[in-house]
PDB file of C-alpha atoms in Angstrom:
ATOM      1  CA  MET A   5     106.924  96.425 128.519  1.00  0.00           C
ATOM      2  CA  GLN A   6     108.018  94.268 125.513  1.00  0.00           C
ATOM      3  CA  ARG A   7     110.897  94.935 123.860  1.00  0.00           C
ATOM      4  CA  SER A   8     110.554  97.655 120.934  1.00  0.00           C
ATOM      5  CA  SER A   9     111.253  96.484 117.369  1.00  0.00           C
ATOM      6  CA  VAL A  10     112.361  98.813 114.434  1.00  0.00           C
ATOM      7  CA  SER A  11     111.966  97.407 110.962  1.00  0.00           C
ATOM      8  CA  SER A  12     111.244  98.617 107.301  1.00  0.00           C
ATOM      9  CA  ALA A  13     110.259  97.124 104.072  1.00  0.00           C
ATOM     10  CA  LEU A  14     110.292  98.519 100.246  1.00  0.00           C
ATOM     11  CA  PHE A  15     107.388  97.091  98.232  1.00  0.00           C
ATOM     12  CA  GLU A  16     106.717  97.319  94.376  1.00  0.00           C
ATOM     13  CA  MET A  17     103.716  96.686  92.826  1.00  0.00           C
ATOM     14  CA  GLY A  18     104.270  97.697  88.853  1.00  0.00           C
ATOM     15  CA  ASN A  19     105.863 101.083  88.728  1.00  0.00           C
ATOM     16  CA  THR A  20     104.493 101.932  92.354  1.00  0.00           C
ATOM     17  CA  ARG A  21     107.114 101.850  95.407  1.00  0.00           C
ATOM     18  CA  VAL A  22     106.194 102.333  98.587  1.00  0.00           C
ATOM     19  CA  ILE A  23     108.633 102.131 101.784  1.00  0.00           C
ATOM     20  CA  VAL A  24     107.334 101.710 105.414  1.00  0.00           C
ATOM     21  CA  ALA A  25     108.621 101.823 108.704  1.00  0.00           C
ATOM     22  CA  VAL A  26     107.681 100.010 111.775  1.00  0.00           C
ATOM     23  CA  TYR A  27     108.366 101.323 115.778  1.00  0.00           C
ATOM     24  CA  GLY A  28     106.999  99.284 118.688  1.00  0.00           C
ATOM     25  CA  PRO A  29     105.887  97.765 120.461  1.00  0.00           C
ATOM     26  CA  ARG A  30     106.924 100.866 122.608  1.00  0.00           C
ATOM     27  CA  GLU A  31     105.669 102.793 125.447  1.00  0.00           C
ATOM     28  CA  VAL A  32     102.822 104.871 124.802  1.00  0.00           C
ATOM     29  CA  GLN A  33     104.032 108.664 124.182  1.00  0.00           C
ATOM     30  CA  ASN A  34     100.655 110.179 125.063  1.00  0.00           C
ATOM     31  CA  LYS A  35      99.708 108.720 128.495  1.00  0.00           C
ATOM     32  CA  SER A  36      95.983 109.616 127.798  1.00  0.00           C
ATOM     33  CA  GLN A  37      95.776 107.298 124.757  1.00  0.00           C
ATOM     34  CA  GLN A  38      97.378 104.579 126.800  1.00  0.00           C
ATOM     35  CA  ASN A  39      94.986 101.129 126.594  1.00  0.00           C
ATOM     36  CA  ASN A  40      95.493  98.726 129.276  1.00  0.00           C
ATOM     37  CA  ASN A  41      93.963  96.045 127.343  1.00  0.00           C
ATOM     38  CA  GLN A  42      95.572  96.218 124.123  1.00  0.00           C
ATOM     39  CA  ALA A  43      97.900  98.283 121.781  1.00  0.00           C
ATOM     40  CA  LEU A  44      97.383 101.545 120.372  1.00  0.00           C
ATOM     41  CA  VAL A  45      98.181 101.401 116.886  1.00  0.00           C
ATOM     42  CA  ARG A  46      99.214 104.642 114.667  1.00  0.00           C
ATOM     43  CA  CYS A  47      99.671 105.398 110.894  1.00  0.00           C
ATOM     44  CA  GLU A  48     101.034 108.072 109.131  1.00  0.00           C
ATOM     45  CA  TYR A  49     100.565 108.208 105.447  1.00  0.00           C
ATOM     46  CA  SER A  50     102.650 110.486 103.025  1.00  0.00           C
ATOM     47  CA  MET A  51     103.579 111.087  99.225  1.00  0.00           C
ATOM     48  CA  ALA A  52     107.316 112.088  98.487  1.00  0.00           C
ATOM     49  CA  ASN A  53     107.085 115.263  96.355  1.00  0.00           C
ATOM     50  CA  PHE A  54     109.044 113.202  93.656  1.00  0.00           C
ATOM     51  CA  SER A  55     106.323 110.487  93.721  1.00  0.00           C
ATOM     52  CA  THR A  56     104.082 111.983  90.960  1.00  0.00           C
ATOM     53  CA  GLY A  57     104.647 113.231  87.627  1.00  0.00           C
ATOM     54  CA  ASP A  58     102.973 116.576  88.591  1.00  0.00           C
ATOM     55  CA  ARG A  59     105.431 117.238  91.199  1.00  0.00           C
ATOM     56  CA  THR A  60     102.468 118.916  93.485  1.00  0.00           C
ATOM     57  CA  ARG A  61     103.417 119.420  96.977  1.00  0.00           C
ATOM     58  CA  ARG A  62     100.981 117.963  99.062  1.00  0.00           C
ATOM     59  CA  GLN A  63     100.638 119.289 102.531  1.00  0.00           C
ATOM     60  CA  LYS A  64     101.159 116.895 105.705  1.00  0.00           C
ATOM     61  CA  GLY A  65      97.922 115.804 107.283  1.00  0.00           C
ATOM     62  CA  ASP A  66      95.776 116.836 103.969  1.00  0.00           C
ATOM     63  CA  ARG A  67      92.309 115.302 103.763  1.00  0.00           C
ATOM     64  CA  ARG A  68      93.336 112.512 101.347  1.00  0.00           C
ATOM     65  CA  SER A  69      96.370 111.366 103.244  1.00  0.00           C
ATOM     66  CA  THR A  70      94.477 111.443 106.551  1.00  0.00           C
ATOM     67  CA  GLU A  71      91.820 109.090 104.924  1.00  0.00           C
ATOM     68  CA  ILE A  72      94.329 106.867 103.715  1.00  0.00           C
ATOM     69  CA  SER A  73      96.048 106.663 106.991  1.00  0.00           C
ATOM     70  CA  LEU A  74      92.995 105.796 108.584  1.00  0.00           C
ATOM     71  CA  VAL A  75      92.221 103.069 106.025  1.00  0.00           C
ATOM     72  CA  ILE A  76      95.814 101.675 106.701  1.00  0.00           C
ATOM     73  CA  ARG A  77      95.376 101.545 110.312  1.00  0.00           C
ATOM     74  CA  GLN A  78      91.873 100.045 110.497  1.00  0.00           C
ATOM     75  CA  THR A  79      92.960  97.336 108.140  1.00  0.00           C
ATOM     76  CA  MET A  80      96.388  96.598 110.061  1.00  0.00           C
ATOM     77  CA  GLU A  81      94.472  96.475 113.342  1.00  0.00           C
ATOM     78  CA  ALA A  82      92.119  93.770 112.091  1.00  0.00           C
ATOM     79  CA  SER A  83      95.756  91.622 111.678  1.00  0.00           C
ATOM     80  CA  ILE A  84      97.666  92.828 114.731  1.00  0.00           C
ATOM     81  CA  LEU A  85      97.227  90.618 117.805  1.00  0.00           C
ATOM     82  CA  THR A  86      96.695  93.801 119.682  1.00  0.00           C
ATOM     83  CA  HIS A  87      95.467  92.380 123.141  1.00  0.00           C
ATOM     84  CA  LEU A  88      99.192  90.698 123.404  1.00  0.00           C
ATOM     85  CA  MET A  89     100.716  94.036 123.708  1.00  0.00           C
ATOM     86  CA  PRO A  90      98.774  96.089 126.097  1.00  0.00           C
ATOM     87  CA  ARG A  91      99.774  99.703 127.376  1.00  0.00           C
ATOM     88  CA  SER A  92     102.149 100.053 124.254  1.00  0.00           C
ATOM     89  CA  GLN A  93     102.065 101.513 121.056  1.00  0.00           C
ATOM     90  CA  ILE A  94     102.955 100.509 117.313  1.00  0.00           C
ATOM     91  CA  ASP A  95     103.922 103.261 114.752  1.00  0.00           C
ATOM     92  CA  ILE A  96     103.551 102.714 111.117  1.00  0.00           C
ATOM     93  CA  PHE A  97     105.003 105.458 108.937  1.00  0.00           C
ATOM     94  CA  VAL A  98     104.362 104.887 105.241  1.00  0.00           C
ATOM     95  CA  GLN A  99     105.703 106.775 102.414  1.00  0.00           C
ATOM     96  CA  VAL A 100     104.911 106.530  98.346  1.00  0.00           C
ATOM     97  CA  LEU A 101     108.219 106.710  96.354  1.00  0.00           C
ATOM     98  CA  GLN A 102     106.625 106.364  93.015  1.00  0.00           C
ATOM     99  CA  ALA A 103     102.770 106.486  92.545  1.00  0.00           C
ATOM    100  CA  ASP A 104     101.289 104.781  89.042  1.00  0.00           C
ATOM    101  CA  GLY A 105      98.102 103.266  90.714  1.00  0.00           C
ATOM    102  CA  GLY A 106      97.189 100.820  93.324  1.00  0.00           C
ATOM    103  CA  THR A 107      98.880 103.021  96.055  1.00  0.00           C
ATOM    104  CA  ARG A 108      96.520 102.200  98.417  1.00  0.00           C
ATOM    105  CA  SER A 109      97.007  98.323  98.149  1.00  0.00           C
ATOM    106  CA  ALA A 110     101.041  98.691  97.764  1.00  0.00           C
ATOM    107  CA  CYS A 111     100.657 100.539 101.296  1.00  0.00           C
ATOM    108  CA  ILE A 112      98.729  97.909 102.711  1.00  0.00           C
ATOM    109  CA  ASN A 113     101.350  95.032 101.483  1.00  0.00           C
ATOM    110  CA  ALA A 114     104.573  96.904 102.715  1.00  0.00           C
ATOM    111  CA  ALA A 115     102.701  97.459 105.871  1.00  0.00           C
ATOM    112  CA  THR A 116     102.358  93.736 106.618  1.00  0.00           C
ATOM    113  CA  LEU A 117     106.039  93.032 105.604  1.00  0.00           C
ATOM    114  CA  ALA A 118     107.274  95.484 107.575  1.00  0.00           C
ATOM    115  CA  LEU A 119     105.201  93.966 110.854  1.00  0.00           C
ATOM    116  CA  ALA A 120     105.918  90.509 110.088  1.00  0.00           C
ATOM    117  CA  ASP A 121     109.444  91.557 109.787  1.00  0.00           C
ATOM    118  CA  ALA A 122     109.269  93.556 113.169  1.00  0.00           C
ATOM    119  CA  GLY A 123     107.962  90.469 114.915  1.00  0.00           C
ATOM    120  CA  ILE A 124     104.589  92.184 115.587  1.00  0.00           C
ATOM    121  CA  PRO A 125     102.088  88.902 116.348  1.00  0.00           C
ATOM    122  CA  MET A 126      99.522  88.933 113.571  1.00  0.00           C
ATOM    123  CA  ARG A 127      96.641  86.398 113.136  1.00  0.00           C
ATOM    124  CA  ASP A 128      97.210  86.433 109.646  1.00  0.00           C
ATOM    125  CA  ILE A 129      98.805  88.388 107.266  1.00  0.00           C
ATOM    126  CA  VAL A 130      96.682  90.948 105.492  1.00  0.00           C
ATOM    127  CA  THR A 131      97.315  91.992 101.641  1.00  0.00           C
ATOM    128  CA  SER A 132      95.592  94.133  99.015  1.00  0.00           C
ATOM    129  CA  CYS A 133      94.791  94.445  95.700  1.00  0.00           C
ATOM    130  CA  THR A 134      92.834  96.359  93.298  1.00  0.00           C
ATOM    131  CA  ALA A 135      90.680  95.587  90.301  1.00  0.00           C
ATOM    132  CA  GLY A 136      88.928  97.354  88.203  1.00  0.00           C
ATOM    133  CA  TYR A 137      86.213  97.263  85.028  1.00  0.00           C
ATOM    134  CA  LEU A 138      87.329  99.454  81.838  1.00  0.00           C
ATOM    135  CA  CYS A 139      86.046  98.451  78.396  1.00  0.00           C
ATOM    136  CA  SER A 140      83.991  95.578  79.323  1.00  0.00           C
ATOM    137  CA  THR A 141      86.858  93.904  81.025  1.00  0.00           C
ATOM    138  CA  PRO A 142      87.894  93.364  84.249  1.00  0.00           C
ATOM    139  CA  LEU A 143      91.670  94.425  85.102  1.00  0.00           C
ATOM    140  CA  LEU A 144      93.948  93.518  88.214  1.00  0.00           C
ATOM    141  CA  ASP A 145      96.213  96.156  89.639  1.00  0.00           C
ATOM    142  CA  LEU A 146      95.380  98.933  87.620  1.00  0.00           C
ATOM    143  CA  ASN A 147      97.843 101.638  86.815  1.00  0.00           C
ATOM    144  CA  TYR A 148      97.712 105.271  86.554  1.00  0.00           C
ATOM    145  CA  VAL A 149      96.380 105.425  82.745  1.00  0.00           C
ATOM    146  CA  GLU A 150      93.957 102.620  83.640  1.00  0.00           C
ATOM    147  CA  ASP A 151      92.995 104.105  87.099  1.00  0.00           C
ATOM    148  CA  SER A 152      92.626 107.422  85.404  1.00  0.00           C
ATOM    149  CA  ALA A 153      90.243 106.519  82.461  1.00  0.00           C
ATOM    150  CA  GLY A 154      87.263 106.620  84.949  1.00  0.00           C
ATOM    151  CA  GLY A 155      86.133 103.230  85.037  1.00  0.00           C
ATOM    152  CA  PRO A 156      85.041 101.717  88.291  1.00  0.00           C
ATOM    153  CA  ASP A 157      87.730  99.802  90.641  1.00  0.00           C
ATOM    154  CA  VAL A 158      87.196  98.003  94.068  1.00  0.00           C
ATOM    155  CA  THR A 159      89.971  97.643  96.340  1.00  0.00           C
ATOM    156  CA  VAL A 160      89.953  94.666  98.698  1.00  0.00           C
ATOM    157  CA  GLY A 161      92.048  93.607 101.548  1.00  0.00           C
ATOM    158  CA  ILE A 162      91.859  90.131 103.079  1.00  0.00           C
ATOM    159  CA  LEU A 163      93.407  87.572 105.726  1.00  0.00           C
ATOM    160  CA  SER A 164      94.427  85.114 103.319  1.00  0.00           C
ATOM    161  CA  LYS A 165      94.541  82.150 105.379  1.00  0.00           C
ATOM    162  CA  MET A 166      91.202  82.981 107.303  1.00  0.00           C
ATOM    163  CA  ASP A 167      89.711  83.819 104.004  1.00  0.00           C
ATOM    164  CA  LYS A 168      88.311  87.064 105.538  1.00  0.00           C
ATOM    165  CA  VAL A 169      87.717  90.561 104.095  1.00  0.00           C
ATOM    166  CA  THR A 170      89.026  93.356 106.236  1.00  0.00           C
ATOM    167  CA  LEU A 171      88.854  95.998 103.447  1.00  0.00           C
ATOM    168  CA  LEU A 172      86.384  96.653 100.902  1.00  0.00           C
ATOM    169  CA  GLN A 173      86.231 100.225  98.764  1.00  0.00           C
ATOM    170  CA  MET A 174      84.612 101.095  95.743  1.00  0.00           C
ATOM    171  CA  ASP A 175      84.326 104.435  93.971  1.00  0.00           C
ATOM    172  CA  ALA A 176      81.315 103.682  91.752  1.00  0.00           C
ATOM    173  CA  LYS A 177      78.265 101.269  91.144  1.00  0.00           C
ATOM    174  CA  LEU A 178      78.518  98.325  89.185  1.00  0.00           C
ATOM    175  CA  PRO A 179      75.971  95.654  88.614  1.00  0.00           C
ATOM    176  CA  MET A 180      76.404  92.659  91.060  1.00  0.00           C
ATOM    177  CA  ASP A 181      77.458  90.170  88.547  1.00  0.00           C
ATOM    178  CA  ILE A 182      79.842  92.258  87.434  1.00  0.00           C
ATOM    179  CA  PHE A 183      80.895  93.406  91.063  1.00  0.00           C
ATOM    180  CA  GLU A 184      81.237  89.971  91.856  1.00  0.00           C
ATOM    181  CA  ASN A 185      83.826  89.277  89.012  1.00  0.00           C
ATOM    182  CA  VAL A 186      85.755  92.131  90.001  1.00  0.00           C
ATOM    183  CA  MET A 187      86.143  91.655  93.570  1.00  0.00           C
ATOM    184  CA  GLN A 188      86.934  87.993  93.197  1.00  0.00           C
ATOM    185  CA  LEU A 189      89.822  88.924  90.816  1.00  0.00           C
ATOM    186  CA  ALA A 190      90.915  91.451  93.417  1.00  0.00           C
ATOM    187  CA  ILE A 191      90.787  88.542  95.961  1.00  0.00           C
ATOM    188  CA  GLU A 192      92.785  86.261  93.850  1.00  0.00           C
ATOM    189  CA  GLY A 193      95.522  88.923  93.334  1.00  0.00           C
ATOM    190  CA  CYS A 194      95.302  89.358  97.104  1.00  0.00           C
ATOM    191  CA  LYS A 195      95.914  85.693  97.452  1.00  0.00           C
ATOM    192  CA  ALA A 196      98.639  85.676  95.104  1.00  0.00           C
ATOM    193  CA  ILE A 197     100.359  88.648  97.028  1.00  0.00           C
ATOM    194  CA  ALA A 198     100.061  86.848 100.066  1.00  0.00           C
ATOM    195  CA  ASN A 199     101.947  83.655  98.630  1.00  0.00           C
ATOM    196  CA  TYR A 200     104.874  86.195  97.416  1.00  0.00           C
ATOM    197  CA  ILE A 201     105.351  87.692 101.202  1.00  0.00           C
ATOM    198  CA  ARG A 202     105.192  84.544 102.821  1.00  0.00           C
ATOM    199  CA  GLU A 203     108.171  83.216 100.222  1.00  0.00           C
ATOM    200  CA  VAL A 204     109.949  86.607 101.023  1.00  0.00           C
ATOM    201  CA  LEU A 205     109.603  85.839 105.171  1.00  0.00           C
ATOM    202  CA  LEU A 206     110.651  82.585 104.775  1.00  0.00           C
ATOM    203  CA  GLU A 207     113.760  83.338 102.798  1.00  0.00           C
ATOM    204  CA  ASN A 208     114.702  85.909 105.286  1.00  0.00           C
ATOM    205  CA  THR A 209     114.461  83.631 108.209  1.00  0.00           C
ATOM    206  CA  LYS A 210     116.620  81.074 106.294  1.00  0.00           C
ATOM    207  CA  GLN A 211     119.207  83.718 105.554  1.00  0.00           C
ATOM    208  CA  LEU A 212     118.837  85.078 109.290  1.00  0.00           C
ATOM    209  CA  GLU A 213     119.298  81.363 110.341  1.00  0.00           C
ATOM    210  CA  SER A 214     122.105  80.827 108.044  1.00  0.00           C
ATOM    211  CA  ARG A 215     124.359  83.842 109.803  1.00  0.00           C
ATOM    212  CA  ARG A 216     123.671  82.639 113.075  1.00  0.00           C
ATOM    213  CA  GLY A 217     124.505  78.974 112.083  1.00  0.00           C
ATOM    214  CA  GLY A 218     127.801  80.709 110.559  1.00  0.00           C
TER     215      GLY A 218
END
């Protein structure tokens, strides 16, 4: 069994703040779910009661939380080298501390940072960003007001170095030419976030090496 890692990351996109904790790889708790060929990846998404202005208490396991948990898990599985960690499990716990649009993307970016910090082997870092179309203008990383205006938006997740799309969700129809422009804007956002995350990881590595050297 591989050495179990525990790591966390706090990630902000605009006024949206997300914290993610990663546990694993560790022993599979439910033996019936154990896979001899790859690691089991689990994800649990939740929103803090104070994360939105309406203070609506969202029940654990509600439909939206379950759907977002699945999206995050599937997106991260496209990046994690699960075959290197057979008969183990990796748990990703995601909580939104403050929601102001783009929470799904922020969660994926926070999960990537936490997984990388935990030393989980990945084929590439996966990043996500949302772009929308409002008042005949493509907009990147919509906030709550822009998202609530009713315009269509596209959420994209990519493996940046491999230039591979791992997530594509759209909540309304768009003409093909506009869709291509909006999607390209989201991809550019993903690549910018990937560069930022790599800088953070490089800085963390330098600090760790500096402490060891001292």
